[in-house]
Amino acid sequence: MTQGSCLCGACTYKTSATPKGPSMCHCSQCRAQSGGVWSSAYVPRSELIISGPVKWFASSPSARRGFCPECGSFLFWEAHDEDTTSFSLGSLSKPTGVTLEKHIFTADKGDYYTIADGLPQKD
Ligand SMILES: [Zn+2]
Ligand SMILES: [Zn+2]
């Protein structure tokens, strides 16, 4: 079982599906919302059980972002044309069983840090 929660504990989630595509996103939206880069993995939407007062924000016409309205933790990302939900790796309980595979949207990364872990980078 993979499970996690926001910082204050009001919002929790769990899944028995195996998380796929663990990545670290450097896009400007993820950096603005998370305060840093946003690490996530995804599972089928139907296999993710979300509890608590998660609030959803339409960050673009094609996607929405879920966060805890109490503590502000950025927990979920969903594209309207996909049947998966991405959840933040930072909110996972240990042991996560997840290992980061790649960096994405690196062309949009901040200019205040360097990616130096040798993992694949996708623009
Ligand atoms: Zn919270
Ligand atoms: Zn992003």
PDB file of C-alpha atoms and ligand atoms in Angstrom:
ATOM      1  CA  MET A   1       0.000   0.000   0.000  1.00  0.00           C
ATOM      2  CA  THR A   2       1.248   3.434  -0.985  1.00  0.00           C
ATOM      3  CA  GLN A   3      -0.072   6.240   1.181  1.00  0.00           C
ATOM      4  CA  GLY A   4       0.544   9.816   2.106  1.00  0.00           C
ATOM      5  CA  SER A   5      -0.880  13.001   3.531  1.00  0.00           C
ATOM      6  CA  CYS A   6      -0.602  16.751   3.487  1.00  0.00           C
ATOM      7  CA  LEU A   7       1.438  18.587   6.095  1.00  0.00           C
ATOM      8  CA  CYS A   8      -1.439  19.075   8.560  1.00  0.00           C
ATOM      9  CA  GLY A   9      -2.945  15.623   8.016  1.00  0.00           C
ATOM     10  CA  ALA A  10      -6.416  16.796   6.927  1.00  0.00           C
ATOM     11  CA  CYS A  11      -5.976  15.321   3.428  1.00  0.00           C
ATOM     12  CA  THR A  12      -4.829  11.760   2.939  1.00  0.00           C
ATOM     13  CA  TYR A  13      -4.637   9.319   0.073  1.00  0.00           C
ATOM     14  CA  LYS A  14      -3.800   5.705  -0.522  1.00  0.00           C
ATOM     15  CA  THR A  15      -3.526   3.266  -3.384  1.00  0.00           C
ATOM     16  CA  SER A  16      -2.673  -0.352  -3.875  1.00  0.00           C
ATOM     17  CA  ALA A  17      -1.569   0.367  -7.451  1.00  0.00           C
ATOM     18  CA  THR A  18       2.134   0.558  -8.240  1.00  0.00           C
ATOM     19  CA  PRO A  19       3.145   4.214  -8.756  1.00  0.00           C
ATOM     20  CA  LYS A  20       4.495   4.904 -12.237  1.00  0.00           C
ATOM     21  CA  GLY A  21       6.803   7.502 -13.776  1.00  0.00           C
ATOM     22  CA  PRO A  22       8.344   9.076 -10.686  1.00  0.00           C
ATOM     23  CA  SER A  23       9.662  12.407 -11.908  1.00  0.00           C
ATOM     24  CA  MET A  24      10.689  15.832 -10.735  1.00  0.00           C
ATOM     25  CA  CYS A  25       8.957  18.680 -12.570  1.00  0.00           C
ATOM     26  CA  HIS A  26      10.751  21.976 -13.086  1.00  0.00           C
ATOM     27  CA  CYS A  27       7.938  23.858 -14.844  1.00  0.00           C
ATOM     28  CA  SER A  28       7.066  27.353 -13.666  1.00  0.00           C
ATOM     29  CA  GLN A  29       3.604  26.282 -12.440  1.00  0.00           C
ATOM     30  CA  CYS A  30       4.961  23.500 -10.220  1.00  0.00           C
ATOM     31  CA  ARG A  31       7.709  25.732  -8.891  1.00  0.00           C
ATOM     32  CA  ALA A  32       5.249  28.524  -8.098  1.00  0.00           C
ATOM     33  CA  GLN A  33       2.776  26.228  -6.376  1.00  0.00           C
ATOM     34  CA  SER A  34       5.229  24.094  -4.428  1.00  0.00           C
ATOM     35  CA  GLY A  35       7.917  26.651  -3.708  1.00  0.00           C
ATOM     36  CA  GLY A  36      10.496  24.370  -5.287  1.00  0.00           C
ATOM     37  CA  VAL A  37      10.429  21.620  -7.838  1.00  0.00           C
ATOM     38  CA  TRP A  38       7.525  19.169  -7.633  1.00  0.00           C
ATOM     39  CA  SER A  39       8.173  15.437  -7.512  1.00  0.00           C
ATOM     40  CA  SER A  40       5.332  13.115  -8.396  1.00  0.00           C
ATOM     41  CA  ALA A  41       4.298   9.692  -9.599  1.00  0.00           C
ATOM     42  CA  TYR A  42       0.949   8.586 -10.971  1.00  0.00           C
ATOM     43  CA  VAL A  43      -1.591   5.800 -10.615  1.00  0.00           C
ATOM     44  CA  PRO A  44      -4.940   5.105 -12.311  1.00  0.00           C
ATOM     45  CA  ARG A  45      -7.451   7.661 -11.007  1.00  0.00           C
ATOM     46  CA  SER A  46      -9.897   4.874 -10.141  1.00  0.00           C
ATOM     47  CA  GLU A  47      -7.316   3.253  -7.850  1.00  0.00           C
ATOM     48  CA  LEU A  48      -6.442   6.336  -5.795  1.00  0.00           C
ATOM     49  CA  ILE A  49      -8.549   6.854  -2.676  1.00  0.00           C
ATOM     50  CA  ILE A  50      -8.503  10.479  -1.562  1.00  0.00           C
ATOM     51  CA  SER A  51      -9.923  11.619   1.787  1.00  0.00           C
ATOM     52  CA  GLY A  52     -10.293  15.076   3.242  1.00  0.00           C
ATOM     53  CA  PRO A  53     -11.184  18.566   2.013  1.00  0.00           C
ATOM     54  CA  VAL A  54      -8.910  18.616  -1.062  1.00  0.00           C
ATOM     55  CA  LYS A  55      -9.474  21.758  -3.094  1.00  0.00           C
ATOM     56  CA  TRP A  56      -8.898  21.742  -6.861  1.00  0.00           C
ATOM     57  CA  PHE A  57      -7.457  24.629  -8.823  1.00  0.00           C
ATOM     58  CA  ALA A  58      -7.738  24.870 -12.624  1.00  0.00           C
ATOM     59  CA  SER A  59      -4.155  25.717 -13.493  1.00  0.00           C
ATOM     60  CA  SER A  60      -4.807  25.593 -17.238  1.00  0.00           C
ATOM     61  CA  PRO A  61      -7.648  24.592 -19.569  1.00  0.00           C
ATOM     62  CA  SER A  62      -6.185  21.080 -19.649  1.00  0.00           C
ATOM     63  CA  ALA A  63      -5.269  20.323 -16.045  1.00  0.00           C
ATOM     64  CA  ARG A  64      -6.130  20.853 -12.401  1.00  0.00           C
ATOM     65  CA  ARG A  65      -4.110  20.772  -9.205  1.00  0.00           C
ATOM     66  CA  GLY A  66      -5.317  19.499  -5.837  1.00  0.00           C
ATOM     67  CA  PHE A  67      -4.135  20.978  -2.553  1.00  0.00           C
ATOM     68  CA  CYS A  68      -5.044  21.039   1.130  1.00  0.00           C
ATOM     69  CA  PRO A  69      -7.033  24.197   1.929  1.00  0.00           C
ATOM     70  CA  GLU A  70      -5.821  24.067   5.533  1.00  0.00           C
ATOM     71  CA  CYS A  71      -2.044  23.833   5.164  1.00  0.00           C
ATOM     72  CA  GLY A  72      -1.583  24.507   1.451  1.00  0.00           C
ATOM     73  CA  SER A  73       0.273  21.292   0.578  1.00  0.00           C
ATOM     74  CA  PHE A  74       0.251  20.702  -3.179  1.00  0.00           C
ATOM     75  CA  LEU A  75      -0.754  17.041  -3.423  1.00  0.00           C
ATOM     76  CA  PHE A  76      -2.322  16.155  -6.785  1.00  0.00           C
ATOM     77  CA  TRP A  77      -2.212  16.911 -10.472  1.00  0.00           C
ATOM     78  CA  GLU A  78      -4.689  15.676 -13.104  1.00  0.00           C
ATOM     79  CA  ALA A  79      -4.939  16.246 -16.844  1.00  0.00           C
ATOM     80  CA  HIS A  80      -8.540  16.259 -18.076  1.00  0.00           C
ATOM     81  CA  ASP A  81      -7.737  13.951 -20.989  1.00  0.00           C
ATOM     82  CA  GLU A  82      -5.933  11.311 -18.900  1.00  0.00           C
ATOM     83  CA  ASP A  83      -7.366   8.766 -16.487  1.00  0.00           C
ATOM     84  CA  THR A  84      -4.504   9.003 -13.997  1.00  0.00           C
ATOM     85  CA  THR A  85      -3.772  11.161 -10.973  1.00  0.00           C
ATOM     86  CA  SER A  86      -0.287  12.294 -10.049  1.00  0.00           C
ATOM     87  CA  PHE A  87       0.488  12.658  -6.352  1.00  0.00           C
ATOM     88  CA  SER A  88       3.423  14.400  -4.731  1.00  0.00           C
ATOM     89  CA  LEU A  89       6.337  12.238  -3.658  1.00  0.00           C
ATOM     90  CA  GLY A  90       7.035  14.692  -0.852  1.00  0.00           C
ATOM     91  CA  SER A  91       3.746  13.750   0.802  1.00  0.00           C
ATOM     92  CA  LEU A  92       4.393   9.993   0.759  1.00  0.00           C
ATOM     93  CA  SER A  93       4.869   8.046   3.966  1.00  0.00           C
ATOM     94  CA  LYS A  94       8.122   6.116   4.236  1.00  0.00           C
ATOM     95  CA  PRO A  95       9.117   3.661   3.005  1.00  0.00           C
ATOM     96  CA  THR A  96       7.856   5.061  -0.289  1.00  0.00           C
ATOM     97  CA  GLY A  97       9.050   2.205  -2.494  1.00  0.00           C
ATOM     98  CA  VAL A  98       9.585   4.848  -5.177  1.00  0.00           C
ATOM     99  CA  THR A  99      12.810   5.960  -6.843  1.00  0.00           C
ATOM    100  CA  LEU A 100      12.985   9.089  -8.971  1.00  0.00           C
ATOM    101  CA  GLU A 101      13.503   8.272 -12.679  1.00  0.00           C
ATOM    102  CA  LYS A 102      13.773  11.595 -14.469  1.00  0.00           C
ATOM    103  CA  HIS A 103      13.509  15.361 -14.551  1.00  0.00           C
ATOM    104  CA  ILE A 104      10.836  16.955 -16.762  1.00  0.00           C
ATOM    105  CA  PHE A 105      10.199  20.442 -18.162  1.00  0.00           C
ATOM    106  CA  THR A 106      13.830  21.274 -17.549  1.00  0.00           C
ATOM    107  CA  ALA A 107      13.736  23.955 -20.268  1.00  0.00           C
ATOM    108  CA  ASP A 108      11.455  25.891 -17.895  1.00  0.00           C
ATOM    109  CA  LYS A 109      13.568  25.290 -14.778  1.00  0.00           C
ATOM    110  CA  GLY A 110      14.566  28.052 -12.402  1.00  0.00           C
ATOM    111  CA  ASP A 111      17.884  29.791 -12.900  1.00  0.00           C
ATOM    112  CA  TYR A 112      18.811  29.529  -9.226  1.00  0.00           C
ATOM    113  CA  TYR A 113      19.867  25.869  -9.088  1.00  0.00           C
ATOM    114  CA  THR A 114      21.630  23.156 -11.032  1.00  0.00           C
ATOM    115  CA  ILE A 115      20.371  19.631 -11.727  1.00  0.00           C
ATOM    116  CA  ALA A 116      23.328  17.444 -10.899  1.00  0.00           C
ATOM    117  CA  ASP A 117      22.103  13.953 -10.054  1.00  0.00           C
ATOM    118  CA  GLY A 118      22.741  12.506 -13.542  1.00  0.00           C
ATOM    119  CA  LEU A 119      19.153  11.371 -14.125  1.00  0.00           C
ATOM    120  CA  PRO A 120      17.640  11.862 -17.625  1.00  0.00           C
ATOM    121  CA  GLN A 121      16.308  15.342 -18.332  1.00  0.00           C
ATOM    122  CA  LYS A 122      13.398  16.097 -20.670  1.00  0.00           C
ATOM    123  CA  ASP A 123      12.706  19.587 -21.968  1.00  0.00           C
TER     124      ASP A 123
HETATM  125 ZN    ZN B   1      -3.217  19.941   5.215  1.00  0.00          ZN
HETATM  126 ZN    ZN B   2       5.216  21.009 -13.535  1.00  0.00          ZN
END
